Tab-separated table of C-alpha atoms in Angstrom:
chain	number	residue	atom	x	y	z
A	928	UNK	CA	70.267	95.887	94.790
A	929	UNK	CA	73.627	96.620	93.922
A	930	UNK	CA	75.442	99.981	93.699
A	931	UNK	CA	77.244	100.511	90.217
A	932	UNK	CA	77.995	103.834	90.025
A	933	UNK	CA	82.040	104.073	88.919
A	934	UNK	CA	83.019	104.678	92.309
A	935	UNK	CA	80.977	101.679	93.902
A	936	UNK	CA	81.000	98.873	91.274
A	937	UNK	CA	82.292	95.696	92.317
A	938	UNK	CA	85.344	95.136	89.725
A	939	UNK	CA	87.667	91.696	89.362
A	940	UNK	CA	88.812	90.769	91.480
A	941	UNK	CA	86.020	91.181	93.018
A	942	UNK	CA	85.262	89.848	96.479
A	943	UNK	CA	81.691	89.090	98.558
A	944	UNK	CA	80.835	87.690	101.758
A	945	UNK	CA	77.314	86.011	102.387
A	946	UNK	CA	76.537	86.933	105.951
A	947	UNK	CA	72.894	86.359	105.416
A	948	UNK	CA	71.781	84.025	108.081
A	949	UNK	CA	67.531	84.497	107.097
A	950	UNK	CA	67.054	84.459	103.563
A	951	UNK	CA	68.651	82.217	101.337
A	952	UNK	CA	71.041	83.872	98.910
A	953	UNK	CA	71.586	81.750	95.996
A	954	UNK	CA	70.277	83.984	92.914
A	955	UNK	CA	72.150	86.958	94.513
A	956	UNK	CA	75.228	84.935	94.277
A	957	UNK	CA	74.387	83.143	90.796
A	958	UNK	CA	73.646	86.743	89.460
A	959	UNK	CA	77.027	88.237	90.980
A	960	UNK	CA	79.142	85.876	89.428
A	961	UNK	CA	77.199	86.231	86.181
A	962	UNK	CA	77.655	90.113	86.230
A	963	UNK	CA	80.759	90.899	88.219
A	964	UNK	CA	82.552	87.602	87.936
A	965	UNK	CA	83.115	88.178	91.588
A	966	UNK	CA	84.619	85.240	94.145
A	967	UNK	CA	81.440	84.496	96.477
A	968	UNK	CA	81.850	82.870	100.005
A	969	UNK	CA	79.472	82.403	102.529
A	970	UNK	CA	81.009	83.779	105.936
A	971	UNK	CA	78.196	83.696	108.998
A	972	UNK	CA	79.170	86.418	111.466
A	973	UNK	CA	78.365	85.844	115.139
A	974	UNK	CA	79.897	87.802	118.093
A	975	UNK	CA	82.480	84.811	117.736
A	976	UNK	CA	83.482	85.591	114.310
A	977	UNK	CA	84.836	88.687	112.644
A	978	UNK	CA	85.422	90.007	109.067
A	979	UNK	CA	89.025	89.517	110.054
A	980	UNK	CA	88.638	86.017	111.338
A	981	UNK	CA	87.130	84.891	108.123
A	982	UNK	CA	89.375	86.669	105.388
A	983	UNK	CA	91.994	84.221	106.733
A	984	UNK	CA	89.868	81.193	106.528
A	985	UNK	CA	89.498	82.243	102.956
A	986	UNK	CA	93.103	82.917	102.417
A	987	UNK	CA	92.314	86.690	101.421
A	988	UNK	CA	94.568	89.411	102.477
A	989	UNK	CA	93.882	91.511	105.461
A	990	UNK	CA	93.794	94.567	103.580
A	991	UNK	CA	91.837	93.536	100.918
A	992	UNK	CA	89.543	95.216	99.551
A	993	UNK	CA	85.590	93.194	99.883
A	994	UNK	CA	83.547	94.727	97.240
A	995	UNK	CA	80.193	93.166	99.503
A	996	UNK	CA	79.060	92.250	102.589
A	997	UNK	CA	75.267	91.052	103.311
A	998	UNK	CA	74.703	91.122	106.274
A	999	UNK	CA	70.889	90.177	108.434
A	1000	UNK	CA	70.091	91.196	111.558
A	1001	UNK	CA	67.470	89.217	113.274
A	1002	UNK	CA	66.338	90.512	116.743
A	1003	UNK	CA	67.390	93.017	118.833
A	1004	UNK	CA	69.162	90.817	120.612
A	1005	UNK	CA	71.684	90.540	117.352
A	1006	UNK	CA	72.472	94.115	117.527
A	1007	UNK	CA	76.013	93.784	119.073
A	1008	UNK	CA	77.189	91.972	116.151
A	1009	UNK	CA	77.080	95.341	114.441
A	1010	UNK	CA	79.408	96.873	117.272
A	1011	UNK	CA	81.809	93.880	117.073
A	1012	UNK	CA	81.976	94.314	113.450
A	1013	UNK	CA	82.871	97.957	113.529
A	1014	UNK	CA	84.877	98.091	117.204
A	1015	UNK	CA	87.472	95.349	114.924
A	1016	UNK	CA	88.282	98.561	112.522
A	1017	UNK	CA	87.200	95.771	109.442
A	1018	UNK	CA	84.550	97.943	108.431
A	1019	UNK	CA	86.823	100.727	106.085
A	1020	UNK	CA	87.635	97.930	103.792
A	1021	UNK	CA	83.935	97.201	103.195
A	1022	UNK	CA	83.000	98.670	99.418
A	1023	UNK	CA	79.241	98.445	99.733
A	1024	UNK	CA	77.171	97.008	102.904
A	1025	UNK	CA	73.713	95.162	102.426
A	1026	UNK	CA	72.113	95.264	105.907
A	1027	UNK	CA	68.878	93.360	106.738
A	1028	UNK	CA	66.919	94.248	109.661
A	1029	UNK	CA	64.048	91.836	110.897
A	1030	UNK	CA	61.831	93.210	113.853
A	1031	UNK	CA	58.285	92.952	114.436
A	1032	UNK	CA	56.980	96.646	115.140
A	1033	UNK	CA	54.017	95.194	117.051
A	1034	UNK	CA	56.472	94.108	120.010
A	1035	UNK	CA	58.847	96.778	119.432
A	1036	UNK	CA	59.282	99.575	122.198
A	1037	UNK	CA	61.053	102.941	122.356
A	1038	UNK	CA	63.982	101.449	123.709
A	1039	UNK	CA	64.543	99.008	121.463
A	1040	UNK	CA	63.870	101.506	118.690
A	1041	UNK	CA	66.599	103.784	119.922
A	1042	UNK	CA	69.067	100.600	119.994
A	1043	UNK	CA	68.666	100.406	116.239
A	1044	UNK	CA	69.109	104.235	115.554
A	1045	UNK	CA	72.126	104.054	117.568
A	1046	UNK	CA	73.789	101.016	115.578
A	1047	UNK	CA	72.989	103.148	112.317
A	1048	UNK	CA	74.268	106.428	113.975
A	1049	UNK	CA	77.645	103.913	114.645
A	1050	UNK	CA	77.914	102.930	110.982
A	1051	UNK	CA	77.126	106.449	109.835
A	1052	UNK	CA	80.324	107.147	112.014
A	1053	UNK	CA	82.408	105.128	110.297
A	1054	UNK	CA	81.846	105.635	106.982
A	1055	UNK	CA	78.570	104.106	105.904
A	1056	UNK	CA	75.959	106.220	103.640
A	1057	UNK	CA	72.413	105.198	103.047
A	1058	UNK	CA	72.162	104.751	99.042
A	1059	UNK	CA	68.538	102.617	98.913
A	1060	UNK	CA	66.697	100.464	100.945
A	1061	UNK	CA	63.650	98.001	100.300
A	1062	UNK	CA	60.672	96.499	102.152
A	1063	UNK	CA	61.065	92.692	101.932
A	1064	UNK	CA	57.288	91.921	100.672
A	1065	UNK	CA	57.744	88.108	102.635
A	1066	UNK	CA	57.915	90.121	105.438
A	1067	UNK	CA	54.593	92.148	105.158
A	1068	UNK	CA	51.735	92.827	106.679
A	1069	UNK	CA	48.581	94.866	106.003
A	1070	UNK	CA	49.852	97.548	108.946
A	1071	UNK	CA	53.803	97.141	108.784
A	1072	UNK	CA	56.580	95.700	107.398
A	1073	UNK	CA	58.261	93.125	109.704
A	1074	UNK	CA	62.043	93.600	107.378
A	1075	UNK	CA	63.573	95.734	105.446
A	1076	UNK	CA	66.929	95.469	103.813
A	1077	UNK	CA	69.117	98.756	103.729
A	1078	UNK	CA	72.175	99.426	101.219
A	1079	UNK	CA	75.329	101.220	102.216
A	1080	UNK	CA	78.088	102.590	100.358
A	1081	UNK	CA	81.578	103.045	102.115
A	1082	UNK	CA	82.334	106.787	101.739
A	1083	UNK	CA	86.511	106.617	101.740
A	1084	UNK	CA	86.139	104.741	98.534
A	1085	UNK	CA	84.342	107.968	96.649
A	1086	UNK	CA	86.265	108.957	93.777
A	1087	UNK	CA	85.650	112.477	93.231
A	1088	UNK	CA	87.062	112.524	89.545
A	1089	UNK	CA	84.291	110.226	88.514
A	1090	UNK	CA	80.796	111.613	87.542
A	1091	UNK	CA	77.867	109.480	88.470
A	1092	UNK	CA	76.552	107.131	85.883
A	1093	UNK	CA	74.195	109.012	82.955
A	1094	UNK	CA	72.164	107.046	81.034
A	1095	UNK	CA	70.832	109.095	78.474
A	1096	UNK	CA	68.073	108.237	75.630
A	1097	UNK	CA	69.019	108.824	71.913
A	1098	UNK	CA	66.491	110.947	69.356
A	1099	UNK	CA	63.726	109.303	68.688
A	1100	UNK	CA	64.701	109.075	65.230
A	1101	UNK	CA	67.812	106.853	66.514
A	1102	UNK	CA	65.556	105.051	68.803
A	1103	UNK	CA	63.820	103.709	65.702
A	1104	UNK	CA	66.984	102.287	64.296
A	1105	UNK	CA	67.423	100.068	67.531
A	1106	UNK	CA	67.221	96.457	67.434
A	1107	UNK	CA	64.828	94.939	69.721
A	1108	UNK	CA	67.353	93.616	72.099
A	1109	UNK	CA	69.582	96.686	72.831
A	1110	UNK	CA	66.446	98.838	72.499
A	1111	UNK	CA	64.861	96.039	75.820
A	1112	UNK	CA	68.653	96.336	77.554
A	1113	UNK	CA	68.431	100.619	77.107
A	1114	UNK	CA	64.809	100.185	78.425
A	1115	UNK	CA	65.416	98.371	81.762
A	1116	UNK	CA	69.320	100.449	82.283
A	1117	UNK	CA	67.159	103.687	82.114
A	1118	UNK	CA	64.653	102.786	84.308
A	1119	UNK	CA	66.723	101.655	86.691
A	1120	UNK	CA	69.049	104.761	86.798
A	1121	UNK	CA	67.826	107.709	89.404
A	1122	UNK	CA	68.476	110.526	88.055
A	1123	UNK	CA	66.592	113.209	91.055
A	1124	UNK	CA	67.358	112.653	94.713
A	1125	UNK	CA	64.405	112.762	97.034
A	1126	UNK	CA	65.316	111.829	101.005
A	1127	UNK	CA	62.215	111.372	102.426
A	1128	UNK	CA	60.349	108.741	100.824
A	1129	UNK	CA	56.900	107.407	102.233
A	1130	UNK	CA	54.784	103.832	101.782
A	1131	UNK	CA	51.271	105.179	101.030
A	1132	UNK	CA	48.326	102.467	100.978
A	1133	UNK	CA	49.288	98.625	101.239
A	1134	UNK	CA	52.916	97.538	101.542
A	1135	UNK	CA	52.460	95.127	99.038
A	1136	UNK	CA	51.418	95.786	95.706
A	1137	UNK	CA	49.194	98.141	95.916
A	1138	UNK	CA	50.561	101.069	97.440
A	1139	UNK	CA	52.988	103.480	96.100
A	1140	UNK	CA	55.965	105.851	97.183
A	1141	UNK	CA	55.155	109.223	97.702
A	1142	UNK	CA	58.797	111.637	97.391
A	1143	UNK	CA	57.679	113.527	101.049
A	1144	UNK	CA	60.260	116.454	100.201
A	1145	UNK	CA	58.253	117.559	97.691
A	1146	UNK	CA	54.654	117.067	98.749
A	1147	UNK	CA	55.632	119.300	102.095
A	1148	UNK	CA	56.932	122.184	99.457
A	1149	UNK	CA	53.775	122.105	97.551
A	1150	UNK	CA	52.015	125.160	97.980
A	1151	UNK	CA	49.383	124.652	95.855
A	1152	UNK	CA	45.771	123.242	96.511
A	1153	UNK	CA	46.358	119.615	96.623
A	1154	UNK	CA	44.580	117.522	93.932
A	1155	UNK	CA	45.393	114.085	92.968
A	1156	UNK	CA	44.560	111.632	89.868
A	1157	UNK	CA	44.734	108.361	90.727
A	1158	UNK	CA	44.592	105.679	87.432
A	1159	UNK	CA	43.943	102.158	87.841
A	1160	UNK	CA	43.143	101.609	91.455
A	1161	UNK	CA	41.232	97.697	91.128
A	1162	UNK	CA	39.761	97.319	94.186
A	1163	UNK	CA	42.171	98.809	96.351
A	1164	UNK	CA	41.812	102.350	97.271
A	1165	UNK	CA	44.165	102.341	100.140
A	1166	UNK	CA	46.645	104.746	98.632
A	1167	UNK	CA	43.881	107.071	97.678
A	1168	UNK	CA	42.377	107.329	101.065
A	1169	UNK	CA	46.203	107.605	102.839
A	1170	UNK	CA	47.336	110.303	100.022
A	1171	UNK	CA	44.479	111.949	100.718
A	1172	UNK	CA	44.648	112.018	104.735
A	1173	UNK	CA	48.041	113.150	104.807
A	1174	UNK	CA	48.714	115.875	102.759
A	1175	UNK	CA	44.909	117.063	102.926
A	1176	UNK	CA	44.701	116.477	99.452
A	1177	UNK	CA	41.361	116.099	96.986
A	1178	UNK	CA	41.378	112.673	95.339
A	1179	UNK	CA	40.153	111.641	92.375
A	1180	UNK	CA	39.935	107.817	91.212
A	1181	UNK	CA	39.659	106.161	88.104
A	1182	UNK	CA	38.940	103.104	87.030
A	1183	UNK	CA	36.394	101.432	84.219
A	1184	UNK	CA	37.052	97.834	85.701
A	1185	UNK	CA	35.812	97.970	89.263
A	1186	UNK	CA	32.239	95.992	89.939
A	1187	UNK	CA	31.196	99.239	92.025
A	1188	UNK	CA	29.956	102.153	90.281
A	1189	UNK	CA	31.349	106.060	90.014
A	1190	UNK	CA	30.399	107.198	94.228
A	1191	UNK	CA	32.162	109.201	97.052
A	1192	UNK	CA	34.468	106.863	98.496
A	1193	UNK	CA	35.947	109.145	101.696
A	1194	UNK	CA	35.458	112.762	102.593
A	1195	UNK	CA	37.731	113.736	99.886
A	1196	UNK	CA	38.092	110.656	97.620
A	1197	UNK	CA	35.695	110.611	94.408
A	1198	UNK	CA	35.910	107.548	92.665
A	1199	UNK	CA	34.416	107.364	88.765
A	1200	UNK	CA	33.703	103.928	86.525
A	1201	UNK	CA	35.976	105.681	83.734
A	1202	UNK	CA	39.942	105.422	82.614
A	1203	UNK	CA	42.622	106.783	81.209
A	1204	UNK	CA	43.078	106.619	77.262
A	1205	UNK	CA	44.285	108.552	73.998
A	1206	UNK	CA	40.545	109.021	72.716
A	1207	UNK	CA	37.173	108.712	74.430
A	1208	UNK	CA	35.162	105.202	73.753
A	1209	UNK	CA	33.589	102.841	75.849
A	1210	UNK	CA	35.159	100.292	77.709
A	1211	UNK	CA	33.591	97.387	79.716
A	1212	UNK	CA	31.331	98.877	82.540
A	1213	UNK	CA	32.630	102.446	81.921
A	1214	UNK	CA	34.587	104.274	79.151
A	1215	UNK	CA	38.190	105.519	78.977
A	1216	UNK	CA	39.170	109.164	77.897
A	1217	UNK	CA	42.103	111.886	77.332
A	1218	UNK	CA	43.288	113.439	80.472
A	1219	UNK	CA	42.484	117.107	79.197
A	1220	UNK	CA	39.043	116.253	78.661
A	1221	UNK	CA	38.837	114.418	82.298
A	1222	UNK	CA	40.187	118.006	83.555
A	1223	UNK	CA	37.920	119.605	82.214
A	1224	UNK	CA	35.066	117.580	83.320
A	1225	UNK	CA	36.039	118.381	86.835
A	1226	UNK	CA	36.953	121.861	86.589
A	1227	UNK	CA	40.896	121.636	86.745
A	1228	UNK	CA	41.956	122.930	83.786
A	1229	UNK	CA	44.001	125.691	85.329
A	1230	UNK	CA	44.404	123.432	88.743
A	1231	UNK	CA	48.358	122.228	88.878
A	1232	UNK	CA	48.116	118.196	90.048
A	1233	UNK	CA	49.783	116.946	92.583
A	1234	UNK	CA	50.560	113.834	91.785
A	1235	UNK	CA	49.485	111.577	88.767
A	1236	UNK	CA	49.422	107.967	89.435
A	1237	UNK	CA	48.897	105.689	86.602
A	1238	UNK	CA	48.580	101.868	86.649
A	1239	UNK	CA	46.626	100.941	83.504
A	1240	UNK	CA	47.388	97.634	82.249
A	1241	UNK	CA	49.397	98.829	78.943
A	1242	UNK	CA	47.214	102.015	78.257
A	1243	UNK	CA	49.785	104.252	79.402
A	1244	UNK	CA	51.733	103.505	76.434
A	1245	UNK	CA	49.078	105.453	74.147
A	1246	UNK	CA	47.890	107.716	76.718
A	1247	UNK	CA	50.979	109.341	77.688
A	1248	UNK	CA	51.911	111.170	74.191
A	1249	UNK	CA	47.981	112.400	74.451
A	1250	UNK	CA	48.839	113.891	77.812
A	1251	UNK	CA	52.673	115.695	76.281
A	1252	UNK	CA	50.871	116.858	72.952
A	1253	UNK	CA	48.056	118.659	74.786
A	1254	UNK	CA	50.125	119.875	77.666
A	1255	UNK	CA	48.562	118.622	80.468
A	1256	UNK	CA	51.688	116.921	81.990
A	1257	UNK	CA	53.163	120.664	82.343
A	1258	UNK	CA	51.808	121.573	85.808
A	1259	UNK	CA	52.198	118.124	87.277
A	1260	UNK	CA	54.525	117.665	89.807
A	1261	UNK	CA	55.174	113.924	90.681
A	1262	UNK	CA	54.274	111.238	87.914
A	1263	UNK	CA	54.079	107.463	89.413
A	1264	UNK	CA	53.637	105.030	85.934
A	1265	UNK	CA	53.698	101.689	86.303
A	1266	UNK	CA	54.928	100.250	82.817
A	1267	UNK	CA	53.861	97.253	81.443
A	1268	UNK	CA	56.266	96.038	78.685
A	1269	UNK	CA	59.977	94.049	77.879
A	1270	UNK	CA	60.767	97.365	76.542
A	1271	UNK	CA	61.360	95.885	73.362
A	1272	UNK	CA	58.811	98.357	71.487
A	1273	UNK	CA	59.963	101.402	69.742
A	1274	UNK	CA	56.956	103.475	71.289
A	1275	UNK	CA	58.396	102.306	74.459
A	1276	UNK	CA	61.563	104.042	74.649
A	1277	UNK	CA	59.986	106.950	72.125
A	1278	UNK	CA	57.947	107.675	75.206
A	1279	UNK	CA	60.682	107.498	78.007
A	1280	UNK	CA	62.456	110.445	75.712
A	1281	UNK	CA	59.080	112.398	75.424
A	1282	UNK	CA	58.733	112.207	79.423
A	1283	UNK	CA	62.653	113.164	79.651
A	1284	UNK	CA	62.011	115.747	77.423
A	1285	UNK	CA	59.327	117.317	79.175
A	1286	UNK	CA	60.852	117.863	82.402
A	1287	UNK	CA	60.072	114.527	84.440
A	1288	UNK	CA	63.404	112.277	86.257
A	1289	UNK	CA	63.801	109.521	87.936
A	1290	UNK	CA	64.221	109.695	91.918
A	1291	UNK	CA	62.568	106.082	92.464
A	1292	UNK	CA	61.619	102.334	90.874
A	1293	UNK	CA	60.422	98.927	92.220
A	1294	UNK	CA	60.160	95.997	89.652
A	1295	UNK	CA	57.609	94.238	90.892
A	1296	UNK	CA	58.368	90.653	91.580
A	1297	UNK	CA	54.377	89.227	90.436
A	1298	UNK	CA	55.866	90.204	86.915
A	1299	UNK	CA	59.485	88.835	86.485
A	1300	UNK	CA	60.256	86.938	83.042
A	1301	UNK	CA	64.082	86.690	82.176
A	1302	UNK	CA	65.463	83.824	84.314
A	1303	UNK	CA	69.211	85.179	83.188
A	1304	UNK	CA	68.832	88.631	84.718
A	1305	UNK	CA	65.981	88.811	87.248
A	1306	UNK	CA	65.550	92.081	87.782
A	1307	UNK	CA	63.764	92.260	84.576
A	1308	UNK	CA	59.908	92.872	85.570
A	1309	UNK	CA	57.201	93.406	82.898
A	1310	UNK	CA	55.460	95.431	85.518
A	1311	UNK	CA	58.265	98.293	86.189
A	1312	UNK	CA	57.010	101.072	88.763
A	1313	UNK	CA	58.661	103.907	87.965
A	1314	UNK	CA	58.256	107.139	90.484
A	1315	UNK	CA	58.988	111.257	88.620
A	1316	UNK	CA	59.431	114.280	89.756
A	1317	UNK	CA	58.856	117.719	87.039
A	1318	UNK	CA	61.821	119.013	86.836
A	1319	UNK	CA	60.315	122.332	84.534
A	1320	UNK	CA	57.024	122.670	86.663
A	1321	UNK	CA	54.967	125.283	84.908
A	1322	UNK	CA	51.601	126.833	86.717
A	1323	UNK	CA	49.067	126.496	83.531
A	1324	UNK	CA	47.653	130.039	82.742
């Protein structure tokens, strides 16, 4: 991921280093070049080599200016690279920082633990603010993650007289005026523009795909009876039953695919053969239906959700204006959709407006990689998760 808000964007000339010693970083580069036009050279920092060292290899200024620096650290052993990097005072002239960390949490101890804190208490120090981070899915395992990669922004370089990037949606009447390629471009620029900030935000269920991000800040505010409907689970219940277990909440699952039938599934996870959809009708071993009518099957009209997690194939794209027309999005508090579309729909971005005009931002997104299709700009997934918070949470009467 790259920063581009005004203050952060790399701009010509623009300048990154490939410090990346793990994973190769070819598309990164390929796609930097393609975007940025930036000059890319690959500079592997040991404790031998500095950020000074190799800006005059490369014939670059002292006091230049590099818009990126990746950056892997493998071990705790490679920790001290991180205090010879910032004891040489390079560090201030470092625009945005993207920091890979690769240790095995099974043969991790306290100690080591508290090495790594104090490395990212020493960059915090100097400058460095956390603006994202990632869990590298080749690095996965049912339990843990064994990497993660972590994205820094240099703070000195914050220009206070610009406004963070807004991407706003047009009416819908406009929207229908859009040609299929701006109207796919608008798409994946919206979805991929935050416009909440949670700070505290929590893996629930697998790693991999599979699990989703809960926004913690909000689910420890919640004073309300917890209930949660959970859309499109497969076979994988995992973020049901660890939703559930943490924030004492009542689950309920849906799903009309599944080869077991509608049982209890944990102590407070009720799973039922039947979907999400704009109407009710029968649908291979179950039947889909409207969420008001699902409420009221269960008693929660008046019962304010949770969370709403939705992962449906393509049926959100129906069953979401269902769900704004009859109001039942009005006392939700976090919405996780995964979308399935190029964006290149009308309804598509007709829909994004409705959900912006209902209350609902942006704090998170993950394109998820099992769905990529545009070989020019790969962060293009047909599968976009896309994470909400209600921003005018009303308590139905």
């Amino acid at each position: 991921y790259i920063c581009a808000d005004p203050t952060y964007v790399p701009r010509k000339p623009c300048t990154t280093f490939l410090s990346n010693n793990i994973f190769p970083e070819n598309m990164f580069s390929e796609d930097l070049k393609l975007r940025y036009g930036c000059d890319i050279y690959k500079t592997p920092l040991w404790l031998k080599t500095s950020l000074k060292s190799w800006k005059n290899e490369t014939n670059i200024p002292i006091n230049d200016v590099i818009d990126i620096l990746t950056l892997s650290i493998n071990g705790i052993s490679n920790l001290p690279l991180i205090d010879h990097i910032v004891n040489e005072k390079s560090t201030s002239q470092v625009r945005q920082l993207l920091l890979e960390l690769h240790f095995n949490p099974g043969q991790m101890s306290i100690e080591d633990y508290a090495q790594i804190l104090l490395r990212l208490k020493k960059l915090h120090r100097y400058g460095f603010r956390i603006v994202w981070f990632d869990r590298i899915f080749q690095c996965a395992t049912p339990k843990f993650n064994k990497c993660y990669a972590v994205y820094f922004v240099q703070e000195s370089f914050k220009d206070k007289t610009k406004n963070l990037e807004v991407v706003n949606l047009p009416s819908v009447e406009e929207i229908k005026g859009i040609k299929s390629t701006k109207s796919s471009d608008l798409y994946f620029k919206y979805l991929q523009t935050t416009q909440i900030f949670c700070q505290n935000i929590f893996r629930m269920g697998q790693i991999v795909d599979g699990g989703w991000d809960v926004c913690h800040d909000h689910m420890v505010k919640y004073t309300q009876p917890c209930i949660v409907y959970s859309f499109g689970v497969s076979g994988d219940l995992t973020f049901d039953d660890e939703v559930s277990e943490t924030y004492h909440c009542d689950v309920f699952s849906f799903d009309p695919t599944t080869v077991f039938p509608t049982h209890q599934h944990g102590p407070n996870v009720w799973f039922y053969r039947i979907g999400i959809g704009n109407k009710h009708e029968k649908f291979r071993a179950g039947y889909v239906a409207p969420l008001q009518e699902l409420r009221e099957m269960h008693n929660h009209t008046s019962s304010p959700i949770a969370i709403l997690k939705i992962d449906v194939e393509g049926a959100e794209w129906p069953s979401l204006p269902n769900m704004i027309e009859t109001r039942q999005l009005e006392d939700v508090a976090q919405l996780y959709l995964e979308f399935h579309g190029q964006g290149d729909k009308e309804n598509e971005l007709v829909v994004l407006k409705m959900l912006y005009d209902a209350g609902f931002r942006i704090f998170w997104f993950h394109p998820n990689p099992n769905c990529l299709y545009d070989k020019k700009i790969r962060t293009r997934s047909r599968c976009m998760e896309v994470y909400f918070i209600n921003t005018s949470l009303k308590k139905k009467v």
